[in-house]
Amino acid sequence: MMKIKCLIVDDEELAIDVIAEYVKRIDYLELVGSSNNAVDAMALLNQHKVDLLFLDIQMPGLTGLQMLRNLSDRPEVILTTAYSEYALEGYELQALDYLIKPISFERFIKAINRFFKIRQSQIQLPEAETNKSTSDAFIFVKSEKMMVKVVLSEICYIESLRNYVSIFLKDGKVIKTMNTITNIEEKLPETQFLRVHRSFVIAIDKIDSYTSGSFKINKQIIPLGRLYKDNVRAKLEHLSIE
């Protein structure tokens, strides 16, 4: 997986330390540098390839927003500040996200997931192996710093949690990965898997029973989201006899 190269620009050393520590916790992020002022940061952007910029707004001399206006070929930008009143201007400048200090790790993860949604090509999963029979098809997902093979026929359901996605297998094993459920869903065959909720994808052949509002798989009750009902009904109609 390609490393996402990050640059931190903030005039507060503590703020740099906090974000740098968060970056270190996520294996596919790489910190290429930091700066306490916008002028030096612009020089760093010319020296290094940067995919993601964490940019403070209130800095002496050149502010973060002024710097942003002067960047022609800029990376994705996540603004960081203690002042919420700059949010509208930040979004007008097409900042990816806006983090209010003190920044929690949970909120940081949400911003990173937003980045990956936009840049899915950076974390693209390999397509399910189509040269194999259906029972042998597989994908690889990153889990605990390793690329783990997941055989599609072993998957019961997939659940999106706050900071990660859990893949539940029929032998009871659970694989956790720092990815998005949408990114994983796109790699799964539509004939075998079904998105039933913003937080759940299920394997159709693992459904034990279902009602108008939920599914039961291996004693686990999985909700059917209102926005997914029509699509689910259409997909399952040819399999149902009433």
Coordinates of N, CA and C in Angstrom, one line a residue:
M1 N 0.8 -1.2 0.0 CA 0.0 0.0 0.0 C 0.9 1.2 0.0
M2 N 0.5 2.2 -0.9 CA 1.3 3.4 -1.0 C 1.2 4.3 0.3
K3 N 2.3 4.8 0.8 CA 2.2 5.6 2.0 C 1.7 7.0 1.6
I4 N 0.8 7.5 2.5 CA 0.3 8.9 2.3 C 1.2 9.8 3.0
K5 N 1.8 10.7 2.3 CA 2.9 11.6 2.8 C 2.2 12.9 3.4
C6 N 2.5 13.2 4.6 CA 1.8 14.3 5.4 C 2.8 15.4 5.8
L7 N 2.3 16.6 5.8 CA 3.1 17.7 6.3 C 2.2 18.5 7.3
I8 N 2.8 18.9 8.4 CA 2.1 19.6 9.5 C 2.7 21.0 9.5
V9 N 1.8 22.0 9.5 CA 2.2 23.4 9.6 C 1.4 24.0 10.8
D10 N 2.1 24.4 11.8 CA 1.4 25.0 13.0 C 2.5 25.7 13.8
D11 N 2.1 26.9 14.4 CA 3.1 27.7 15.1 C 3.2 27.2 16.6
E12 N 2.3 26.2 17.0 CA 2.4 25.7 18.3 C 3.1 24.3 18.3
E13 N 4.1 24.2 19.0 CA 4.9 23.0 19.0 C 4.1 21.8 19.6
L14 N 3.3 22.1 20.6 CA 2.4 21.0 21.1 C 1.4 20.5 20.1
A15 N 0.9 21.4 19.3 CA -0.1 21.0 18.3 C 0.6 20.1 17.3
I16 N 1.8 20.4 16.9 CA 2.6 19.6 15.9 C 2.8 18.2 16.5
D17 N 3.2 18.2 17.8 CA 3.5 16.9 18.5 C 2.3 16.0 18.5
V18 N 1.1 16.6 18.8 CA -0.1 15.8 18.9 C -0.4 15.2 17.5
I19 N -0.4 16.0 16.5 CA -0.8 15.5 15.1 C 0.3 14.5 14.7
A20 N 1.6 14.8 15.0 CA 2.6 13.8 14.6 C 2.4 12.5 15.2
E21 N 2.0 12.5 16.5 CA 1.8 11.2 17.2 C 0.6 10.5 16.6
Y22 N -0.4 11.2 16.2 CA -1.6 10.5 15.6 C -1.2 9.9 14.2
V23 N -0.3 10.7 13.5 CA 0.1 10.1 12.2 C 0.9 8.8 12.4
K24 N 1.7 8.8 13.4 CA 2.5 7.6 13.7 C 1.7 6.4 14.0
R25 N 0.5 6.6 14.6 CA -0.4 5.5 14.9 C -1.0 4.8 13.7
I26 N -1.0 5.5 12.6 CA -1.6 4.9 11.4 C -0.6 4.5 10.4
D27 N -0.5 3.2 10.2 CA 0.7 2.7 9.4 C 0.8 3.2 8.0
Y28 N -0.3 3.5 7.4 CA -0.2 4.0 6.0 C 0.0 5.5 5.8
L29 N 0.2 6.2 7.0 CA 0.5 7.6 6.9 C 2.0 7.8 7.2
E30 N 2.6 8.7 6.5 CA 4.1 9.0 6.7 C 4.3 10.5 6.8
L31 N 4.9 10.9 7.9 CA 5.2 12.3 8.2 C 6.5 12.7 7.5
V32 N 6.4 13.6 6.5 CA 7.6 14.0 5.8 C 8.2 15.3 6.3
G33 N 7.5 16.0 7.2 CA 8.1 17.2 7.8 C 7.1 18.0 8.5
S34 N 7.5 19.0 9.2 CA 6.7 20.0 9.9 C 7.3 21.4 9.9
S35 N 6.5 22.4 10.1 CA 7.0 23.7 10.1 C 6.1 24.6 11.0
N36 N 6.7 25.6 11.6 CA 6.0 26.5 12.5 C 5.5 27.8 11.8
N37 N 5.7 27.9 10.5 CA 5.3 29.1 9.8 C 5.0 28.7 8.3
A38 N 4.1 29.5 7.7 CA 3.6 29.2 6.4 C 4.7 29.4 5.3
V39 N 5.6 30.4 5.5 CA 6.6 30.6 4.5 C 7.6 29.4 4.3
D40 N 8.1 28.9 5.4 CA 8.9 27.7 5.4 C 8.1 26.5 4.9
A41 N 6.9 26.4 5.2 CA 6.0 25.3 4.8 C 5.9 25.3 3.2
M42 N 5.8 26.4 2.6 CA 5.7 26.5 1.2 C 7.0 26.0 0.5
A43 N 8.1 26.3 1.2 CA 9.4 25.8 0.7 C 9.4 24.3 0.8
L44 N 8.9 23.7 1.9 CA 8.9 22.3 2.1 C 8.0 21.6 1.0
L45 N 6.9 22.2 0.7 CA 6.0 21.7 -0.3 C 6.7 21.6 -1.7
N46 N 7.7 22.5 -1.9 CA 8.4 22.4 -3.2 C 9.5 21.4 -3.2
Q47 N 9.9 21.0 -1.9 CA 11.0 20.0 -1.8 C 10.5 18.6 -1.7
H48 N 9.3 18.4 -1.2 CA 8.8 17.0 -0.9 C 7.4 16.8 -1.6
K49 N 7.2 15.6 -2.0 CA 5.9 15.2 -2.4 C 5.0 15.1 -1.2
V50 N 3.9 15.8 -1.2 CA 3.0 15.8 0.0 C 1.6 15.5 -0.5
D51 N 0.9 14.6 0.1 CA -0.4 14.2 -0.3 C -1.5 14.9 0.6
L52 N -1.1 15.1 1.9 CA -2.0 15.6 2.9 C -1.4 16.7 3.8
L53 N -1.9 17.8 3.8 CA -1.4 18.9 4.6 C -2.3 19.3 5.8
F54 N -1.7 19.2 7.0 CA -2.4 19.6 8.2 C -2.0 21.1 8.5
L55 N -2.9 22.0 8.3 CA -2.6 23.4 8.3 C -3.3 24.2 9.3
D56 N -2.6 24.9 10.2 CA -3.1 25.8 11.2 C -3.5 27.1 10.5
I57 N -4.6 27.7 11.0 CA -5.1 28.9 10.4 C -4.4 30.2 11.0
Q58 N -4.4 30.3 12.3 CA -3.8 31.5 13.0 C -2.3 31.3 13.2
M59 N -1.6 31.9 12.3 CA -0.1 31.9 12.5 C 0.4 33.3 12.2
P60 N 1.5 33.7 12.9 CA 2.1 35.0 12.7 C 2.6 35.2 11.2
G61 N 2.6 36.4 10.7 CA 3.1 36.6 9.4 C 2.0 36.2 8.4
L62 N 2.2 35.1 7.7 CA 1.3 34.6 6.7 C 0.4 33.6 7.4
T63 N -1.0 33.8 7.3 CA -1.9 32.8 8.0 C -2.1 31.6 7.1
G64 N -2.7 30.6 7.7 CA -2.9 29.4 6.9 C -3.8 29.6 5.8
L65 N -4.9 30.4 5.9 CA -5.8 30.7 4.8 C -5.1 31.5 3.7
Q66 N -4.2 32.4 4.1 CA -3.5 33.2 3.1 C -2.5 32.2 2.3
M67 N -1.9 31.3 3.0 CA -1.1 30.3 2.4 C -1.9 29.5 1.4
L68 N -3.0 29.1 1.8 CA -3.9 28.2 1.0 C -4.3 28.9 -0.3
R69 N -4.5 30.2 -0.2 CA -4.9 31.0 -1.4 C -3.8 31.1 -2.4
N70 N -2.5 31.0 -1.9 CA -1.4 31.2 -2.8 C -0.8 29.9 -3.3
L71 N -1.4 28.7 -2.9 CA -0.9 27.4 -3.4 C -1.6 27.1 -4.7
S72 N -0.8 26.9 -5.8 CA -1.4 26.5 -7.1 C -1.6 25.0 -7.2
D73 N -0.5 24.3 -6.9 CA -0.5 22.8 -7.0 C -0.5 22.3 -5.6
R74 N -1.7 22.2 -5.0 CA -1.7 21.9 -3.5 C -2.2 20.5 -3.2
P75 N -1.7 20.0 -2.1 CA -2.3 18.7 -1.7 C -3.6 18.8 -1.1
E76 N -4.3 17.7 -0.6 CA -5.5 17.8 0.2 C -5.1 18.5 1.5
V77 N -6.0 19.3 2.0 CA -5.7 20.1 3.2 C -6.8 19.9 4.3
I78 N -6.3 19.6 5.5 CA -7.1 19.5 6.7 C -6.7 20.7 7.6
L79 N -7.7 21.6 7.8 CA -7.4 22.8 8.6 C -7.5 22.5 10.1
T80 N -6.6 23.1 10.8 CA -6.6 22.8 12.3 C -6.6 24.2 13.0
T81 N -7.4 24.4 13.9 CA -7.5 25.7 14.6 C -8.3 25.6 15.9
A82 N -8.1 26.6 16.7 CA -8.9 26.7 18.0 C -10.1 27.5 17.8
Y83 N -10.3 28.1 16.6 CA -11.4 29.0 16.4 C -12.4 28.5 15.3
S84 N -13.6 28.3 15.7 CA -14.6 27.7 14.7 C -15.1 28.7 13.7
E85 N -14.9 30.0 13.9 CA -15.5 31.0 13.0 C -14.8 31.0 11.6
Y86 N -13.7 30.3 11.5 CA -13.1 30.3 10.2 C -13.6 29.1 9.3
A87 N -14.5 28.3 9.8 CA -14.9 27.1 9.1 C -15.4 27.4 7.7
L88 N -16.3 28.4 7.6 CA -17.0 28.7 6.3 C -15.9 29.1 5.3
E89 N -15.0 29.9 5.7 CA -14.0 30.4 4.7 C -13.1 29.2 4.3
G90 N -12.8 28.3 5.3 CA -12.0 27.1 5.0 C -12.6 26.3 4.0
Y91 N -13.9 26.0 4.1 CA -14.6 25.2 3.1 C -14.8 25.9 1.8
E92 N -14.9 27.2 1.8 CA -14.9 27.9 0.5 C -13.6 27.7 -0.2
L93 N -12.5 27.5 0.5 CA -11.2 27.3 -0.1 C -11.0 25.8 -0.4
Q94 N -12.1 25.0 -0.2 CA -12.1 23.6 -0.6 C -11.2 22.8 0.3
A95 N -11.1 23.2 1.6 CA -10.4 22.3 2.6 C -11.2 21.0 2.7
L96 N -10.4 20.0 2.9 CA -11.0 18.7 3.1 C -11.8 18.5 4.4
D97 N -11.3 19.1 5.5 CA -11.9 19.0 6.8 C -11.4 20.1 7.6
Y98 N -12.0 20.3 8.8 CA -11.8 21.4 9.7 C -11.8 20.9 11.1
L99 N -10.6 20.7 11.7 CA -10.5 20.2 13.0 C -10.3 21.2 14.1
I100 N -11.1 21.2 15.1 CA -11.1 22.2 16.2 C -10.2 21.6 17.3
K101 N -9.2 22.4 17.8 CA -8.3 22.0 18.9 C -9.0 22.1 20.2
P102 N -8.7 21.3 21.2 CA -7.8 20.1 21.1 C -8.4 19.0 20.2
I103 N -7.6 18.4 19.4 CA -8.1 17.4 18.4 C -8.0 16.0 19.0
S104 N -9.1 15.3 19.1 CA -9.1 14.0 19.6 C -8.7 13.0 18.5
F105 N -8.2 11.8 18.9 CA -7.8 10.9 17.9 C -9.0 10.4 17.1
E106 N -10.1 10.2 17.8 CA -11.3 9.8 17.1 C -11.7 10.7 16.0
R107 N -11.6 12.0 16.3 CA -12.0 13.0 15.2 C -10.9 13.1 14.1
F108 N -9.7 12.9 14.5 CA -8.6 12.8 13.5 C -8.8 11.7 12.5
I109 N -9.2 10.5 13.1 CA -9.5 9.3 12.2 C -10.6 9.6 11.2
K110 N -11.7 10.4 11.7 CA -12.8 10.7 10.8 C -12.3 11.6 9.6
A111 N -11.4 12.5 9.9 CA -10.8 13.3 8.8 C -10.0 12.5 7.9
I112 N -9.2 11.5 8.4 CA -8.4 10.7 7.5 C -9.3 9.8 6.7
N113 N -10.3 9.3 7.2 CA -11.3 8.5 6.4 C -11.9 9.3 5.3
R114 N -12.1 10.5 5.6 CA -12.7 11.4 4.5 C -11.7 11.6 3.4
F115 N -10.4 11.7 3.8 CA -9.3 11.8 2.8 C -9.3 10.5 1.9
F116 N -9.4 9.4 2.5 CA -9.3 8.1 1.8 C -10.6 7.9 0.9
K117 N -11.7 8.5 1.3 CA -12.9 8.4 0.5 C -12.6 9.1 -0.8
I118 N -12.0 10.2 -0.8 CA -11.7 11.0 -1.9 C -10.6 10.4 -2.8
R119 N -9.6 9.9 -2.0 CA -8.4 9.3 -2.7 C -8.4 7.8 -2.6
Q120 N -9.4 7.2 -3.0 CA -9.5 5.7 -2.9 C -8.4 5.0 -3.7
S121 N -8.0 5.7 -4.7 CA -6.9 5.1 -5.5 C -5.6 4.9 -4.7
Q122 N -5.5 5.6 -3.7 CA -4.3 5.5 -2.8 C -4.3 4.2 -2.0
I123 N -5.5 3.7 -1.7 CA -5.6 2.6 -0.8 C -6.4 1.5 -1.5
Q124 N -6.3 1.5 -2.9 CA -7.1 0.6 -3.6 C -6.8 -0.9 -3.3
L125 N -7.9 -1.6 -3.0 CA -7.7 -3.0 -2.7 C -7.7 -3.8 -4.0
P126 N -7.0 -4.9 -4.1 CA -7.0 -5.6 -5.3 C -8.4 -6.2 -5.6
E127 N -8.7 -6.3 -6.9 CA -10.0 -6.8 -7.2 C -10.1 -8.3 -6.8
A128 N -11.3 -8.7 -6.5 CA -11.5 -10.2 -6.2 C -10.9 -11.0 -7.3
E129 N -10.2 -12.0 -7.0 CA -9.5 -12.8 -8.0 C -10.6 -13.5 -8.8
T130 N -10.7 -13.2 -10.1 CA -11.8 -13.8 -11.0 C -11.3 -15.0 -11.7
N131 N -10.1 -15.3 -11.7 CA -9.6 -16.5 -12.4 C -9.8 -17.8 -11.6
K132 N -10.3 -17.6 -10.4 CA -10.6 -18.7 -9.5 C -12.1 -19.0 -9.6
S133 N -12.4 -20.2 -9.1 CA -13.9 -20.5 -9.0 C -14.4 -19.6 -7.9
T134 N -15.8 -19.5 -7.8 CA -16.4 -18.6 -6.9 C -16.0 -18.9 -5.4
S135 N -15.9 -20.2 -5.1 CA -15.5 -20.6 -3.8 C -14.1 -20.3 -3.4
D136 N -13.2 -20.0 -4.4 CA -11.8 -19.8 -4.1 C -11.5 -18.3 -4.3
A137 N -12.4 -17.4 -4.7 CA -12.1 -16.0 -5.0 C -11.7 -15.4 -3.7
F138 N -10.8 -14.4 -3.7 CA -10.3 -13.7 -2.5 C -9.9 -12.3 -2.8
I139 N -9.7 -11.6 -1.7 CA -9.1 -10.2 -1.8 C -8.1 -10.2 -0.7
F140 N -7.2 -9.2 -0.7 CA -6.3 -8.9 0.4 C -6.7 -7.6 1.1
V141 N -6.7 -7.7 2.5 CA -6.9 -6.4 3.2 C -5.7 -6.3 4.2
K142 N -5.5 -5.0 4.6 CA -4.4 -4.8 5.5 C -4.9 -4.9 7.0
S143 N -4.3 -5.7 7.8 CA -4.7 -5.9 9.2 C -3.4 -6.1 10.0
E144 N -3.2 -5.3 11.0 CA -2.0 -5.4 11.9 C -0.7 -5.4 11.1
K145 N -0.6 -4.5 10.2 CA 0.6 -4.2 9.4 C 0.9 -5.4 8.4
M146 N -0.1 -6.2 8.1 CA 0.1 -7.3 7.2 C -1.0 -7.3 6.2
M147 N -0.8 -7.7 4.9 CA -1.8 -7.9 4.0 C -2.4 -9.3 4.1
V148 N -3.6 -9.4 4.6 CA -4.2 -10.7 4.9 C -5.2 -11.2 3.8
K149 N -5.0 -12.4 3.4 CA -5.9 -13.0 2.4 C -7.3 -13.3 3.0
V150 N -8.3 -12.8 2.4 CA -9.7 -13.1 2.8 C -10.4 -13.8 1.7
V151 N -10.8 -15.1 1.9 CA -11.6 -15.9 0.9 C -13.0 -15.4 1.0
L152 N -13.6 -15.0 -0.1 CA -14.9 -14.4 -0.1 C -16.0 -15.3 0.4
S153 N -15.8 -16.6 0.1 CA -16.9 -17.6 0.6 C -16.8 -17.8 2.1
E154 N -15.8 -17.3 2.7 CA -15.7 -17.4 4.2 C -16.4 -16.2 4.9
I155 N -16.7 -15.2 4.2 CA -17.2 -14.0 4.8 C -18.7 -14.1 5.1
C156 N -19.1 -13.8 6.4 CA -20.5 -13.8 6.7 C -21.1 -12.4 6.6
Y157 N -20.4 -11.4 7.2 CA -20.8 -10.0 7.1 C -19.6 -9.1 7.4
I158 N -19.8 -7.9 7.1 CA -18.8 -6.9 7.3 C -19.4 -5.7 8.0
E159 N -18.8 -5.2 9.1 CA -19.3 -4.1 9.9 C -18.4 -3.0 9.9
S160 N -18.9 -1.8 9.7 CA -18.1 -0.6 9.9 C -18.3 0.0 11.3
L161 N -17.1 0.2 12.0 CA -17.2 0.7 13.3 C -16.6 2.1 13.3
R162 N -16.3 2.7 14.4 CA -15.8 4.1 14.4 C -14.5 4.3 13.6
N163 N -13.5 3.6 13.9 CA -12.2 3.8 13.3 C -11.7 2.7 12.4
Y164 N -12.5 1.7 12.2 CA -12.0 0.5 11.4 C -13.2 -0.3 10.9
V165 N -12.9 -1.3 10.1 CA -13.9 -2.2 9.6 C -13.6 -3.6 10.1
S166 N -14.6 -4.3 10.5 CA -14.5 -5.7 10.9 C -15.1 -6.7 9.9
I167 N -14.3 -7.7 9.5 CA -14.8 -8.7 8.6 C -15.1 -10.0 9.4
F168 N -16.3 -10.4 9.5 CA -16.6 -11.6 10.3 C -16.7 -12.8 9.4
L169 N -15.9 -13.9 9.7 CA -15.8 -15.1 8.9 C -16.6 -16.2 9.6
K170 N -17.0 -17.2 8.8 CA -17.9 -18.3 9.2 C -17.3 -19.1 10.3
D171 N -15.9 -19.1 10.4 CA -15.3 -19.9 11.5 C -15.2 -19.2 12.8
G172 N -15.8 -18.0 12.8 CA -15.8 -17.1 14.0 C -14.6 -16.1 14.1
K173 N -13.7 -16.2 13.2 CA -12.6 -15.3 13.1 C -13.1 -13.9 12.7
V174 N -12.4 -12.9 13.3 CA -12.8 -11.5 12.9 C -11.5 -10.8 12.4
I175 N -11.5 -10.3 11.2 CA -10.4 -9.5 10.7 C -10.7 -8.0 10.8
K176 N -9.8 -7.2 11.4 CA -10.0 -5.8 11.5 C -9.1 -5.1 10.6
T177 N -9.6 -4.1 9.9 CA -8.7 -3.3 9.0 C -9.1 -1.8 9.0
M178 N -8.1 -1.0 8.9 CA -8.3 0.4 8.9 C -8.6 0.8 7.4
N179 N -9.8 0.7 7.1 CA -10.3 0.9 5.7 C -11.7 1.5 5.8
T180 N -12.3 1.7 4.7 CA -13.8 2.1 4.7 C -14.6 0.9 4.1
I181 N -15.8 0.8 4.6 CA -16.7 -0.3 4.2 C -17.0 -0.1 2.7
T182 N -17.1 1.1 2.3 CA -17.5 1.4 0.9 C -16.3 0.9 -0.1
N183 N -15.1 1.2 0.4 CA -14.0 0.7 -0.4 C -13.9 -0.8 -0.6
I184 N -14.2 -1.5 0.5 CA -14.2 -2.9 0.5 C -15.4 -3.5 -0.3
E185 N -16.6 -2.8 -0.1 CA -17.8 -3.3 -0.8 C -17.6 -3.2 -2.4
E186 N -16.8 -2.2 -2.8 CA -16.6 -2.1 -4.3 C -15.8 -3.2 -4.9
K187 N -15.1 -3.9 -4.0 CA -14.3 -5.0 -4.5 C -15.0 -6.4 -4.4
L188 N -16.2 -6.4 -3.9 CA -17.0 -7.6 -3.7 C -18.0 -7.8 -4.9
P189 N -18.2 -9.1 -5.3 CA -19.2 -9.4 -6.3 C -20.6 -9.0 -5.9
E190 N -21.3 -8.3 -6.7 CA -22.7 -7.9 -6.3 C -23.6 -9.1 -6.3
T191 N -23.3 -10.1 -6.9 CA -24.1 -11.3 -6.9 C -24.0 -12.1 -5.6
Q192 N -22.9 -11.8 -4.8 CA -22.7 -12.6 -3.6 C -22.9 -11.7 -2.3
F193 N -22.8 -10.4 -2.5 CA -22.8 -9.5 -1.3 C -23.8 -8.4 -1.4
L194 N -24.3 -7.9 -0.3 CA -25.4 -7.0 -0.3 C -25.2 -5.9 0.8
R195 N -25.2 -4.7 0.4 CA -25.2 -3.6 1.4 C -26.6 -3.4 1.9
V196 N -26.7 -3.6 3.2 CA -28.1 -3.5 3.8 C -28.2 -2.3 4.8
H197 N -27.1 -1.7 5.1 CA -27.1 -0.6 6.1 C -25.8 0.2 5.8
R198 N -25.7 1.4 6.2 CA -24.5 2.2 6.0 C -23.3 1.6 6.8
S199 N -23.6 0.7 7.8 CA -22.5 0.1 8.6 C -22.4 -1.4 8.3
F200 N -23.2 -2.0 7.4 CA -23.2 -3.4 7.2 C -23.2 -3.8 5.7
V201 N -22.4 -4.8 5.4 CA -22.5 -5.5 4.1 C -22.6 -7.0 4.5
I202 N -23.5 -7.7 3.9 CA -23.7 -9.1 4.2 C -23.5 -10.1 3.0
A203 N -23.1 -11.3 3.3 CA -23.0 -12.3 2.3 C -24.4 -12.9 2.1
I204 N -24.9 -12.9 0.9 CA -26.3 -13.4 0.7 C -26.5 -14.8 1.1
D205 N -25.5 -15.7 0.8 CA -25.7 -17.1 1.1 C -25.5 -17.4 2.5
K206 N -25.2 -16.4 3.4 CA -25.0 -16.7 4.8 C -26.3 -16.2 5.6
I207 N -27.3 -15.7 4.9 CA -28.5 -15.2 5.6 C -29.3 -16.5 6.1
D208 N -29.5 -16.5 7.4 CA -30.3 -17.6 8.0 C -31.8 -17.2 7.9
S209 N -32.2 -16.0 8.1 CA -33.6 -15.5 8.0 C -33.6 -14.0 7.9
Y210 N -34.7 -13.5 7.5 CA -34.8 -12.0 7.5 C -36.2 -11.6 7.6
T211 N -36.4 -10.3 8.1 CA -37.7 -9.7 8.2 C -37.7 -8.4 7.4
S212 N -38.7 -7.6 7.5 CA -38.8 -6.3 6.8 C -37.8 -5.3 7.4
G213 N -37.2 -5.6 8.5 CA -36.3 -4.7 9.1 C -34.9 -5.2 9.6
S214 N -34.7 -6.5 9.4 CA -33.4 -7.0 9.9 C -33.1 -8.4 9.2
F215 N -31.8 -8.8 9.4 CA -31.3 -10.1 8.9 C -30.7 -10.8 10.1
K216 N -30.8 -12.2 10.0 CA -30.1 -13.0 11.0 C -29.0 -13.8 10.4
I217 N -27.8 -13.6 10.8 CA -26.7 -14.4 10.3 C -25.9 -14.9 11.5
N218 N -25.7 -16.2 11.6 CA -25.0 -16.8 12.8 C -25.4 -16.2 14.1
K219 N -26.7 -16.1 14.4 CA -27.2 -15.6 15.6 C -27.1 -14.1 15.8
Q220 N -26.5 -13.5 14.8 CA -26.3 -12.0 14.9 C -27.4 -11.3 14.1
I221 N -28.1 -10.4 14.8 CA -29.1 -9.6 14.1 C -28.5 -8.3 13.5
I222 N -28.7 -8.2 12.2 CA -28.2 -7.1 11.4 C -29.3 -6.2 10.9
P223 N -29.3 -4.9 11.2 CA -30.4 -4.1 10.8 C -30.4 -3.8 9.3
L224 N -31.6 -3.6 8.8 CA -31.8 -3.2 7.4 C -32.1 -1.7 7.4
G225 N -31.2 -0.9 6.8 CA -31.3 0.6 6.8 C -32.4 1.0 5.9
R226 N -33.1 2.0 6.3 CA -34.3 2.5 5.5 C -33.9 2.9 4.1
L227 N -32.7 3.5 3.9 CA -32.3 3.9 2.5 C -31.9 2.8 1.6
Y228 N -31.7 1.6 2.2 CA -31.3 0.4 1.4 C -32.4 -0.6 1.1
K229 N -33.6 -0.3 1.7 CA -34.7 -1.3 1.6 C -35.1 -1.6 0.2
D230 N -35.3 -0.6 -0.7 CA -35.7 -0.9 -2.0 C -34.7 -1.7 -2.8
N231 N -33.5 -1.4 -2.7 CA -32.4 -2.2 -3.4 C -32.4 -3.6 -2.9
V232 N -32.4 -3.8 -1.6 CA -32.4 -5.1 -1.0 C -33.6 -5.9 -1.4
R233 N -34.8 -5.3 -1.4 CA -36.0 -6.0 -1.8 C -35.8 -6.5 -3.3
A234 N -35.3 -5.7 -4.1 CA -35.1 -6.0 -5.5 C -34.1 -7.1 -5.7
K235 N -33.1 -7.1 -4.9 CA -32.0 -8.1 -5.1 C -32.5 -9.5 -4.6
L236 N -33.3 -9.5 -3.5 CA -33.7 -10.8 -2.9 C -35.0 -11.3 -3.4
E237 N -35.7 -10.5 -4.2 CA -37.1 -10.9 -4.7 C -37.1 -12.2 -5.4
H238 N -36.1 -12.4 -6.3 CA -36.0 -13.7 -7.1 C -35.7 -14.9 -6.2
L239 N -35.2 -14.7 -5.0 CA -34.8 -15.8 -4.1 C -35.9 -16.1 -3.1
S240 N -37.0 -15.3 -3.1 CA -38.0 -15.5 -2.0 C -39.3 -16.1 -2.6
I241 N -39.8 -17.0 -1.8 CA -41.1 -17.6 -2.1 C -42.0 -17.4 -0.9
E242 N -43.2 -16.7 -1.1 CA -44.1 -16.4 0.0 C -45.3 -17.3 -0.1

